[in-house]
PDB file of C-alpha atoms and ligand atoms in Angstrom:
ATOM      1  CA  MET A  72     -14.755-108.540  64.174  1.00  0.00           C
ATOM      2  CA  SER A  73     -11.268-109.578  63.245  1.00  0.00           C
ATOM      3  CA  ALA A  74      -8.355-108.998  60.899  1.00  0.00           C
ATOM      4  CA  VAL A  75     -10.127-111.118  58.280  1.00  0.00           C
ATOM      5  CA  TRP A  76     -13.233-108.955  58.619  1.00  0.00           C
ATOM      6  CA  LEU A  77     -11.152-105.796  58.135  1.00  0.00           C
ATOM      7  CA  LYS A  78      -9.460-107.121  55.008  1.00  0.00           C
ATOM      8  CA  GLU A  79     -12.834-108.098  53.542  1.00  0.00           C
ATOM      9  CA  GLN A  80     -14.267-104.655  54.360  1.00  0.00           C
ATOM     10  CA  LEU A  81     -11.431-102.929  52.508  1.00  0.00           C
ATOM     11  CA  LEU A  82     -11.777-105.199  49.486  1.00  0.00           C
ATOM     12  CA  GLU A  83     -15.580-104.878  49.438  1.00  0.00           C
ATOM     13  CA  ILE A  84     -15.511-101.086  49.589  1.00  0.00           C
ATOM     14  CA  ALA A  85     -12.826-100.904  46.889  1.00  0.00           C
ATOM     15  CA  SER A  86     -14.715-103.355  44.666  1.00  0.00           C
ATOM     16  CA  ALA A  87     -17.979-101.442  45.068  1.00  0.00           C
ATOM     17  CA  LEU A  88     -16.255 -98.216  43.984  1.00  0.00           C
ATOM     18  CA  TYR A  89     -14.662 -99.766  40.892  1.00  0.00           C
ATOM     19  CA  PRO A  90     -16.668-102.895  40.026  1.00  0.00           C
ATOM     20  CA  ASP A  91     -14.642-103.666  36.893  1.00  0.00           C
ATOM     21  CA  ARG A  92     -11.210-103.175  38.484  1.00  0.00           C
ATOM     22  CA  PRO A  93     -10.357-105.674  41.183  1.00  0.00           C
ATOM     23  CA  PRO A  94      -8.475-104.167  44.153  1.00  0.00           C
ATOM     24  CA  VAL A  95      -4.964-105.347  44.995  1.00  0.00           C
ATOM     25  CA  VAL A  96      -3.726-106.306  48.460  1.00  0.00           C
ATOM     26  CA  VAL A  97      -0.334-104.622  48.249  1.00  0.00           C
ATOM     27  CA  ARG A  98       0.945-105.829  51.597  1.00  0.00           C
ATOM     28  CA  GLU A  99      -0.239-107.336  54.885  1.00  0.00           C
ATOM     29  CA  TRP A 100       1.813-107.255  58.057  1.00  0.00           C
ATOM     30  CA  THR A 101       1.721-106.845  61.831  1.00  0.00           C
ATOM     31  CA  ASP A 102       3.004-104.239  64.266  1.00  0.00           C
ATOM     32  CA  PRO A 103       4.413-105.733  67.469  1.00  0.00           C
ATOM     33  CA  VAL A 104       3.766-103.844  70.709  1.00  0.00           C
ATOM     34  CA  CYS A 105       6.194-103.985  73.637  1.00  0.00           C
ATOM     35  CA  LEU A 106       6.403-102.660  77.152  1.00  0.00           C
ATOM     36  CA  LEU A 107       9.873-102.371  78.720  1.00  0.00           C
ATOM     37  CA  ASP A 108      10.793-105.936  77.792  1.00  0.00           C
ATOM     38  CA  PRO A 109      11.574-106.452  74.067  1.00  0.00           C
ATOM     39  CA  GLU A 110       9.276-109.487  74.004  1.00  0.00           C
ATOM     40  CA  PRO A 111       5.972-108.253  72.460  1.00  0.00           C
ATOM     41  CA  VAL A 112       2.874-108.191  74.674  1.00  0.00           C
ATOM     42  CA  GLY A 113       0.550-107.798  71.703  1.00  0.00           C
ATOM     43  CA  HIS A 114       0.297-106.897  68.055  1.00  0.00           C
ATOM     44  CA  ARG A 115      -2.062-105.451  65.490  1.00  0.00           C
ATOM     45  CA  PHE A 116      -2.738-106.555  61.909  1.00  0.00           C
ATOM     46  CA  LEU A 117      -2.489-104.146  58.983  1.00  0.00           C
ATOM     47  CA  PHE A 118      -3.538-104.315  55.350  1.00  0.00           C
ATOM     48  CA  LEU A 119      -2.591-102.043  52.489  1.00  0.00           C
ATOM     49  CA  VAL A 120      -5.078-102.192  49.632  1.00  0.00           C
ATOM     50  CA  ALA A 121      -4.845-100.321  46.325  1.00  0.00           C
ATOM     51  CA  ALA A 122      -8.205 -99.559  44.731  1.00  0.00           C
ATOM     52  CA  GLY A 123      -9.214 -99.073  41.150  1.00  0.00           C
ATOM     53  CA  GLY A 124      -5.948 -99.380  39.286  1.00  0.00           C
ATOM     54  CA  ASP A 125      -4.279 -96.302  37.857  1.00  0.00           C
ATOM     55  CA  ASP A 126      -6.480 -95.951  34.801  1.00  0.00           C
ATOM     56  CA  ARG A 127      -9.578 -95.696  36.948  1.00  0.00           C
ATOM     57  CA  PRO A 128     -12.043 -93.058  35.790  1.00  0.00           C
ATOM     58  CA  ALA A 129     -11.978 -89.603  37.370  1.00  0.00           C
ATOM     59  CA  SER A 130     -15.262 -90.407  39.054  1.00  0.00           C
ATOM     60  CA  PRO A 131     -15.817 -91.713  41.726  1.00  0.00           C
ATOM     61  CA  GLY A 132     -14.010 -88.781  43.282  1.00  0.00           C
ATOM     62  CA  PHE A 133     -12.604 -88.681  46.778  1.00  0.00           C
ATOM     63  CA  ASP A 134     -15.950 -87.641  48.293  1.00  0.00           C
ATOM     64  CA  ASP A 135     -17.513 -90.758  46.807  1.00  0.00           C
ATOM     65  CA  VAL A 136     -14.762 -92.828  48.408  1.00  0.00           C
ATOM     66  CA  LEU A 137     -15.628 -91.356  51.808  1.00  0.00           C
ATOM     67  CA  ASP A 138     -19.334 -91.912  51.136  1.00  0.00           C
ATOM     68  CA  ALA A 139     -18.592 -95.570  50.429  1.00  0.00           C
ATOM     69  CA  PHE A 140     -16.933 -95.924  53.852  1.00  0.00           C
ATOM     70  CA  THR A 141     -19.815 -94.096  55.521  1.00  0.00           C
ATOM     71  CA  ALA A 142     -22.349 -96.343  53.790  1.00  0.00           C
ATOM     72  CA  ALA A 143     -20.435 -99.365  55.103  1.00  0.00           C
ATOM     73  CA  GLY A 144     -20.800 -98.106  58.687  1.00  0.00           C
ATOM     74  CA  TRP A 145     -17.497 -96.257  59.129  1.00  0.00           C
ATOM     75  CA  ALA A 146     -17.064 -92.705  60.442  1.00  0.00           C
ATOM     76  CA  ALA A 147     -14.939 -90.977  57.791  1.00  0.00           C
ATOM     77  CA  HIS A 148     -13.152 -87.654  58.230  1.00  0.00           C
ATOM     78  CA  ARG A 149     -11.321 -85.799  55.522  1.00  0.00           C
ATOM     79  CA  TRP A 150      -7.979 -84.246  56.448  1.00  0.00           C
ATOM     80  CA  ARG A 151      -7.489 -80.624  55.577  1.00  0.00           C
ATOM     81  CA  GLY A 152      -4.052 -79.375  54.663  1.00  0.00           C
ATOM     82  CA  SER A 153      -2.834 -82.272  52.534  1.00  0.00           C
ATOM     83  CA  GLY A 154      -0.329 -81.506  49.808  1.00  0.00           C
ATOM     84  CA  PRO A 155      -1.695 -79.897  46.629  1.00  0.00           C
ATOM     85  CA  GLY A 156      -3.570 -82.453  44.566  1.00  0.00           C
ATOM     86  CA  GLU A 157      -3.435 -85.069  47.301  1.00  0.00           C
ATOM     87  CA  SER A 158      -6.414 -86.198  49.360  1.00  0.00           C
ATOM     88  CA  ARG A 159      -6.330 -87.859  52.762  1.00  0.00           C
ATOM     89  CA  ALA A 160      -8.917 -89.095  55.197  1.00  0.00           C
ATOM     90  CA  THR A 161      -9.317 -91.470  58.086  1.00  0.00           C
ATOM     91  CA  ALA A 162     -12.204 -93.802  58.753  1.00  0.00           C
ATOM     92  CA  SER A 163     -12.857 -95.524  62.051  1.00  0.00           C
ATOM     93  CA  ARG A 164     -15.238 -98.146  63.336  1.00  0.00           C
ATOM     94  CA  ASP A 165     -15.187-100.093  66.616  1.00  0.00           C
ATOM     95  CA  GLY A 166     -11.472 -99.557  67.228  1.00  0.00           C
ATOM     96  CA  PHE A 167     -10.531-100.373  63.626  1.00  0.00           C
ATOM     97  CA  GLU A 168      -9.021 -97.584  61.545  1.00  0.00           C
ATOM     98  CA  VAL A 169      -8.322 -96.923  57.888  1.00  0.00           C
ATOM     99  CA  ARG A 170      -6.057 -94.301  56.389  1.00  0.00           C
ATOM    100  CA  ILE A 171      -7.383 -93.314  52.965  1.00  0.00           C
ATOM    101  CA  TYR A 172      -4.995 -91.681  50.525  1.00  0.00           C
ATOM    102  CA  GLU A 173      -5.189 -90.479  46.948  1.00  0.00           C
ATOM    103  CA  GLY A 174      -2.075 -89.244  45.173  1.00  0.00           C
ATOM    104  CA  GLU A 175      -1.695 -86.264  42.923  1.00  0.00           C
ATOM    105  CA  GLY A 176      -2.574 -86.253  39.225  1.00  0.00           C
ATOM    106  CA  ARG A 177      -4.819 -89.242  39.637  1.00  0.00           C
ATOM    107  CA  GLY A 178      -2.121 -91.066  41.537  1.00  0.00           C
ATOM    108  CA  ILE A 179      -2.865 -94.254  43.399  1.00  0.00           C
ATOM    109  CA  LEU A 180      -5.848 -94.610  45.753  1.00  0.00           C
ATOM    110  CA  THR A 181      -4.915 -96.678  48.799  1.00  0.00           C
ATOM    111  CA  PHE A 182      -6.555 -97.863  52.007  1.00  0.00           C
ATOM    112  CA  THR A 183      -4.299 -98.773  54.939  1.00  0.00           C
ATOM    113  CA  GLY A 184      -6.408-100.512  57.546  1.00  0.00           C
ATOM    114  CA  TRP A 185      -5.466-101.735  61.000  1.00  0.00           C
ATOM    115  CA  THR A 186      -7.053-103.682  63.802  1.00  0.00           C
ATOM    116  CA  PRO A 187      -6.943-102.700  67.463  1.00  0.00           C
ATOM    117  CA  VAL A 188      -3.898-104.102  69.277  1.00  0.00           C
ATOM    118  CA  GLU A 189      -4.630-107.624  70.480  1.00  0.00           C
ATOM    119  CA  PHE A 190      -2.849-108.540  73.701  1.00  0.00           C
ATOM    120  CA  THR A 191      -1.592-112.032  74.347  1.00  0.00           C
ATOM    121  CA  GLY A 192      -1.621-111.910  78.151  1.00  0.00           C
ATOM    122  CA  ARG A 193      -2.509-108.980  80.345  1.00  0.00           C
ATOM    123  CA  GLN A 194      -5.215-106.861  78.684  1.00  0.00           C
ATOM    124  CA  LEU A 195      -3.829-103.341  78.432  1.00  0.00           C
ATOM    125  CA  ARG A 196      -5.278-100.145  77.047  1.00  0.00           C
ATOM    126  CA  GLN A 197      -4.495 -99.302  73.419  1.00  0.00           C
ATOM    127  CA  PRO A 198      -1.141 -97.548  72.908  1.00  0.00           C
ATOM    128  CA  TYR A 199      -1.321 -94.135  71.234  1.00  0.00           C
ATOM    129  CA  PHE A 200       0.763 -95.304  68.284  1.00  0.00           C
ATOM    130  CA  THR A 201       2.320 -98.411  66.821  1.00  0.00           C
ATOM    131  CA  LEU A 202       5.107 -98.471  64.216  1.00  0.00           C
ATOM    132  CA  SER A 203       2.809 -98.121  61.189  1.00  0.00           C
ATOM    133  CA  THR A 204       0.145 -95.791  62.561  1.00  0.00           C
ATOM    134  CA  VAL A 205       2.395 -92.896  63.554  1.00  0.00           C
ATOM    135  CA  VAL A 206       2.132 -89.840  61.281  1.00  0.00           C
ATOM    136  CA  ASP A 207       4.821 -87.159  60.835  1.00  0.00           C
ATOM    137  CA  GLY A 208       7.276 -88.827  63.162  1.00  0.00           C
ATOM    138  CA  VAL A 209       8.286 -92.112  64.729  1.00  0.00           C
ATOM    139  CA  VAL A 210       7.051 -94.069  67.717  1.00  0.00           C
ATOM    140  CA  CYS A 211       8.832 -92.808  70.833  1.00  0.00           C
ATOM    141  CA  ASN A 212      11.799 -95.078  71.452  1.00  0.00           C
ATOM    142  CA  ASP A 213      11.511 -94.596  75.213  1.00  0.00           C
ATOM    143  CA  CYS A 214       7.857 -95.503  75.766  1.00  0.00           C
ATOM    144  CA  ASN A 215       7.160 -97.536  72.583  1.00  0.00           C
ATOM    145  CA  GLY A 216       4.101 -95.422  71.791  1.00  0.00           C
ATOM    146  CA  TRP A 217       2.427 -95.743  75.203  1.00  0.00           C
ATOM    147  CA  GLY A 218       3.152 -92.206  76.380  1.00  0.00           C
ATOM    148  CA  VAL A 219       3.835 -93.449  79.902  1.00  0.00           C
ATOM    149  CA  CYS A 220       7.008 -94.151  81.849  1.00  0.00           C
ATOM    150  CA  LEU A 221       7.644 -97.845  81.208  1.00  0.00           C
ATOM    151  CA  GLU A 222       9.725 -98.279  84.373  1.00  0.00           C
ATOM    152  CA  CYS A 223       6.575 -97.947  86.485  1.00  0.00           C
ATOM    153  CA  GLU A 224       3.998 -98.281  83.660  1.00  0.00           C
ATOM    154  CA  GLY A 225       2.612 -94.925  84.671  1.00  0.00           C
ATOM    155  CA  THR A 226       1.899 -95.820  88.291  1.00  0.00           C
ATOM    156  CA  VAL A 227       4.850 -93.754  89.617  1.00  0.00           C
ATOM    157  CA  ARG A 228       5.507 -96.677  91.986  1.00  0.00           C
ATOM    158  CA  ILE A 229       8.395 -99.106  91.725  1.00  0.00           C
ATOM    159  CA  ASP A 230       8.737-102.167  93.936  1.00  0.00           C
ATOM    160  CA  ARG A 231      11.779-101.901  96.141  1.00  0.00           C
ATOM    161  CA  GLU A 232      14.525-104.378  95.422  1.00  0.00           C
ATOM    162  CA  ASP A 233      14.670-105.410  99.076  1.00  0.00           C
ATOM    163  CA  GLY A 234      10.996-106.424  98.877  1.00  0.00           C
ATOM    164  CA  GLY A 235       9.982-103.772 101.381  1.00  0.00           C
ATOM    165  CA  GLY A 236       7.088-101.989  99.676  1.00  0.00           C
ATOM    166  CA  TRP A 237       7.575 -99.486  96.891  1.00  0.00           C
ATOM    167  CA  GLU A 238       9.351 -96.266  96.180  1.00  0.00           C
ATOM    168  CA  ARG A 239       8.501 -93.332  94.000  1.00  0.00           C
ATOM    169  CA  CYS A 240       9.627 -93.673  90.374  1.00  0.00           C
ATOM    170  CA  TRP A 241      12.095 -91.102  89.014  1.00  0.00           C
ATOM    171  CA  CYS A 242       9.434 -90.077  86.473  1.00  0.00           C
ATOM    172  CA  PHE A 243       7.645 -88.245  89.283  1.00  0.00           C
ATOM    173  CA  ALA A 244       9.874 -85.308  88.365  1.00  0.00           C
ATOM    174  CA  SER A 245      10.071 -85.895  84.586  1.00  0.00           C
ATOM    175  CA  ASN A 246       9.334 -83.263  81.953  1.00  0.00           C
ATOM    176  CA  GLY A 247       6.172 -85.084  80.968  1.00  0.00           C
ATOM    177  CA  GLY A 248       4.749 -85.097  84.474  1.00  0.00           C
ATOM    178  CA  PRO A 249       4.382 -87.969  86.968  1.00  0.00           C
ATOM    179  CA  GLY A 250       3.926 -91.329  85.261  1.00  0.00           C
ATOM    180  CA  ARG A 251       4.306 -89.931  81.774  1.00  0.00           C
ATOM    181  CA  CYS A 252       7.159 -90.371  79.312  1.00  0.00           C
ATOM    182  CA  GLY A 253       9.479 -87.408  79.653  1.00  0.00           C
ATOM    183  CA  TRP A 254      10.898 -87.747  76.124  1.00  0.00           C
ATOM    184  CA  CYS A 255       7.673 -87.467  74.105  1.00  0.00           C
ATOM    185  CA  LEU A 256       5.858 -85.631  76.926  1.00  0.00           C
ATOM    186  CA  GLY A 257       3.236 -88.339  77.014  1.00  0.00           C
ATOM    187  CA  SER A 258       2.329 -88.265  73.315  1.00  0.00           C
ATOM    188  CA  GLY A 259       3.983 -91.570  72.352  1.00  0.00           C
ATOM    189  CA  ARG A 260       5.489 -89.954  69.262  1.00  0.00           C
ATOM    190  CA  ARG A 261       8.666 -88.077  68.354  1.00  0.00           C
ATOM    191  CA  THR A 262       8.770 -85.683  65.426  1.00  0.00           C
ATOM    192  CA  ALA A 263      11.827 -84.737  63.400  1.00  0.00           C
ATOM    193  CA  ASP A 264      11.348 -81.106  64.455  1.00  0.00           C
ATOM    194  CA  GLY A 265      11.313 -82.066  68.112  1.00  0.00           C
ATOM    195  CA  MET A 266      14.670 -83.851  68.087  1.00  0.00           C
ATOM    196  CA  GLY A 267      18.129 -82.340  68.047  1.00  0.00           C
ATOM    197  CA  PRO A 268      21.223 -84.241  66.830  1.00  0.00           C
ATOM    198  CA  TRP A 269      22.038 -85.629  70.289  1.00  0.00           C
ATOM    199  CA  ASP A 270      18.477 -86.781  70.838  1.00  0.00           C
ATOM    200  CA  ARG A 271      18.365 -88.471  67.435  1.00  0.00           C
ATOM    201  CA  LYS A 272      21.537 -90.370  68.229  1.00  0.00           C
ATOM    202  CA  ARG A 273      20.180 -91.415  71.621  1.00  0.00           C
ATOM    203  CA  SER A 274      17.019 -92.743  69.946  1.00  0.00           C
ATOM    204  CA  GLY A 275      19.071 -94.719  67.436  1.00  0.00           C
ATOM    205  CA  LEU A 276      18.219 -92.463  64.487  1.00  0.00           C
ATOM    206  CA  PRO A 277      20.722 -91.435  61.803  1.00  0.00           C
ATOM    207  CA  ASP A 278      21.582 -87.780  61.292  1.00  0.00           C
ATOM    208  CA  ALA A 279      18.854 -85.700  59.714  1.00  0.00           C
ATOM    209  CA  GLY A 280      18.874 -86.216  55.957  1.00  0.00           C
ATOM    210  CA  SER A 281      18.192 -83.808  53.151  1.00  0.00           C
ATOM    211  CA  ALA A 282      14.815 -83.272  51.547  1.00  0.00           C
ATOM    212  CA  PHE A 283      13.447 -85.676  48.948  1.00  0.00           C
ATOM    213  CA  GLY A 284      15.956 -85.927  46.128  1.00  0.00           C
ATOM    214  CA  GLN A 285      15.449 -86.708  42.475  1.00  0.00           C
ATOM    215  CA  PRO A 286      15.659 -90.488  42.207  1.00  0.00           C
ATOM    216  CA  PRO A 287      16.748 -92.256  39.019  1.00  0.00           C
ATOM    217  CA  VAL A 288      13.733 -93.153  36.884  1.00  0.00           C
ATOM    218  CA  GLU A 289      13.292 -96.909  36.814  1.00  0.00           C
ATOM    219  CA  GLY A 290      11.414 -99.081  34.342  1.00  0.00           C
ATOM    220  CA  GLY A 291       9.914-102.525  34.652  1.00  0.00           C
ATOM    221  CA  HIS A 292       6.313-101.664  35.486  1.00  0.00           C
ATOM    222  CA  ASP A 293       3.304-100.858  33.337  1.00  0.00           C
ATOM    223  CA  SER A 294       1.062 -99.559  36.125  1.00  0.00           C
ATOM    224  CA  ALA A 295       1.479 -97.430  39.227  1.00  0.00           C
ATOM    225  CA  ILE A 296      -0.089-100.209  41.315  1.00  0.00           C
ATOM    226  CA  SER A 297       2.520-102.666  40.081  1.00  0.00           C
ATOM    227  CA  ALA A 298       5.286-100.149  40.849  1.00  0.00           C
ATOM    228  CA  PHE A 299       3.760 -99.464  44.263  1.00  0.00           C
ATOM    229  CA  THR A 300       3.663-103.156  45.147  1.00  0.00           C
ATOM    230  CA  ASP A 301       7.377-103.245  44.340  1.00  0.00           C
ATOM    231  CA  VAL A 302       8.117-100.118  46.416  1.00  0.00           C
ATOM    232  CA  ALA A 303       6.034-101.310  49.383  1.00  0.00           C
ATOM    233  CA  HIS A 304       8.303-104.349  49.676  1.00  0.00           C
ATOM    234  CA  ARG A 305      11.594-102.458  49.461  1.00  0.00           C
ATOM    235  CA  PRO A 306      13.309-101.764  52.784  1.00  0.00           C
ATOM    236  CA  CYS A 307      14.802 -98.451  53.831  1.00  0.00           C
ATOM    237  CA  ALA A 308      18.590 -98.334  54.325  1.00  0.00           C
ATOM    238  CA  CYS A 309      17.811 -98.889  58.026  1.00  0.00           C
ATOM    239  CA  GLY A 310      16.022-102.160  57.205  1.00  0.00           C
ATOM    240  CA  GLU A 311      12.491-100.886  57.868  1.00  0.00           C
ATOM    241  CA  PHE A 312       9.779-101.312  55.214  1.00  0.00           C
ATOM    242  CA  ARG A 313       7.122 -99.256  57.020  1.00  0.00           C
ATOM    243  CA  CYS A 314       6.762 -95.946  55.259  1.00  0.00           C
ATOM    244  CA  LEU A 315       3.898 -93.514  54.711  1.00  0.00           C
ATOM    245  CA  TRP A 316       4.008 -93.566  50.929  1.00  0.00           C
ATOM    246  CA  ARG A 317       2.663 -90.687  48.883  1.00  0.00           C
ATOM    247  CA  ASN A 318       2.418 -90.680  45.126  1.00  0.00           C
ATOM    248  CA  GLU A 319       2.077 -88.484  42.100  1.00  0.00           C
ATOM    249  CA  LEU A 320       1.479 -89.366  38.503  1.00  0.00           C
ATOM    250  CA  THR A 321       2.864 -86.996  35.907  1.00  0.00           C
ATOM    251  CA  GLY A 322       2.780 -87.262  32.164  1.00  0.00           C
ATOM    252  CA  ALA A 323       4.741 -85.552  29.409  1.00  0.00           C
ATOM    253  CA  ASP A 324       5.053 -86.534  25.737  1.00  0.00           C
ATOM    254  CA  GLY A 325       2.814 -89.515  26.348  1.00  0.00           C
ATOM    255  CA  GLN A 326       5.230 -90.850  28.965  1.00  0.00           C
ATOM    256  CA  ARG A 327       3.684 -91.417  32.392  1.00  0.00           C
ATOM    257  CA  VAL A 328       5.975 -91.195  35.421  1.00  0.00           C
ATOM    258  CA  SER A 329       4.808 -92.400  38.815  1.00  0.00           C
ATOM    259  CA  ARG A 330       6.800 -90.993  41.717  1.00  0.00           C
ATOM    260  CA  PHE A 331       6.639 -92.327  45.268  1.00  0.00           C
ATOM    261  CA  PHE A 332       7.909 -90.460  48.292  1.00  0.00           C
ATOM    262  CA  GLY A 333       7.537 -90.999  51.987  1.00  0.00           C
ATOM    263  CA  THR A 334       9.174 -90.790  55.383  1.00  0.00           C
ATOM    264  CA  CYS A 335      10.539 -93.978  56.931  1.00  0.00           C
ATOM    265  CA  GLN A 336       8.521 -94.794  60.041  1.00  0.00           C
ATOM    266  CA  SER A 337      11.608 -96.087  61.812  1.00  0.00           C
ATOM    267  CA  CYS A 338      14.455 -93.671  61.057  1.00  0.00           C
ATOM    268  CA  LEU A 339      12.682 -90.639  59.508  1.00  0.00           C
ATOM    269  CA  ALA A 340      14.748 -90.917  56.309  1.00  0.00           C
ATOM    270  CA  GLU A 341      13.024 -89.403  53.298  1.00  0.00           C
ATOM    271  CA  ARG A 342      12.688 -92.089  50.661  1.00  0.00           C
ATOM    272  CA  THR A 343      11.756 -91.678  47.021  1.00  0.00           C
ATOM    273  CA  TYR A 344      11.454 -93.738  43.830  1.00  0.00           C
ATOM    274  CA  ALA A 345      10.278 -92.944  40.307  1.00  0.00           C
ATOM    275  CA  PHE A 346       9.065 -95.247  37.554  1.00  0.00           C
ATOM    276  CA  ALA A 347       8.461 -94.603  33.871  1.00  0.00           C
ATOM    277  CA  LEU A 348       5.353 -96.682  33.253  1.00  0.00           C
ATOM    278  CA  ALA A 349       5.539 -98.755  30.092  1.00  0.00           C
ATOM    279  CA  ARG A 350       2.913 -97.957  27.492  1.00  0.00           C
ATOM    280  CA  ARG A 351       0.204-100.529  27.274  1.00  0.00           C
ATOM    281  CA  LEU A 352      -0.767-101.785  23.826  1.00  0.00           C
TER     282      LEU A 352
HETATM  283 ZN1   ZN B 570       7.672 -91.506  74.985  1.00  0.00          ZN
HETATM  284 ZN1   ZN B 571       7.832 -94.050  86.177  1.00  0.00          ZN
HETATM  285 ZN1   ZN B 572      14.609 -96.062  57.777  1.00  0.00          ZN
END
């Protein structure tokens, strides 16, 4: 199985759910994975697919979406505690994962799928998180999502500079425990709640921002999928495009407004856009 296989799976499942509405590949990209050295040791492939278009019928519902993944051999689990009107689930199969999301008010239905990390040289275990797979936080800047001390790669041993054997790594006494990353306590992830101003600065993050604001309402799109494809290619002020986008579709006086909001997966900024969707003739 490969990245190509994953992309085909996502498109097949989406097409089977909505046979008369071809799915859209909104974006495809990779997440690099590094150890201590900034040169990547591996990467994973990711695909973001939008299913059904935004005038898709109310049925299939979200349960039918999960059933479609199950029928295709995936283990699907619905998330409890999503926002009101939103639905979320994850599906996994042989180290591949898909995040399934449906926005509020018949907002967009998206599948974000990723491959396992493929290593170019040394075959390592999978990191806990990569840039795009982290939820409610960012990848730990100190361990790059591995959860271990990168100085010793979790062995607690460091070769002595004079070539005479090894010495114990400083992480032996770290908050996370021997061999583990002391900043994320071995989880590989930092959350906004878990970081004070000094810690944010140290991790290269801007000061904590305010909650989602009211963005200006833009035009230029006649469907939420078209607007989403635009949004998915816009970078955050920090330069990062990776963002866990959520969506809601509201309508008043025959005017549909599609709103996107999400937290930047690099700097934790809360991003938001809104589009008045043009009426279709
Ligand atoms: Zn860490
Ligand atoms: Zn160490
Ligand atoms: Zn950002």
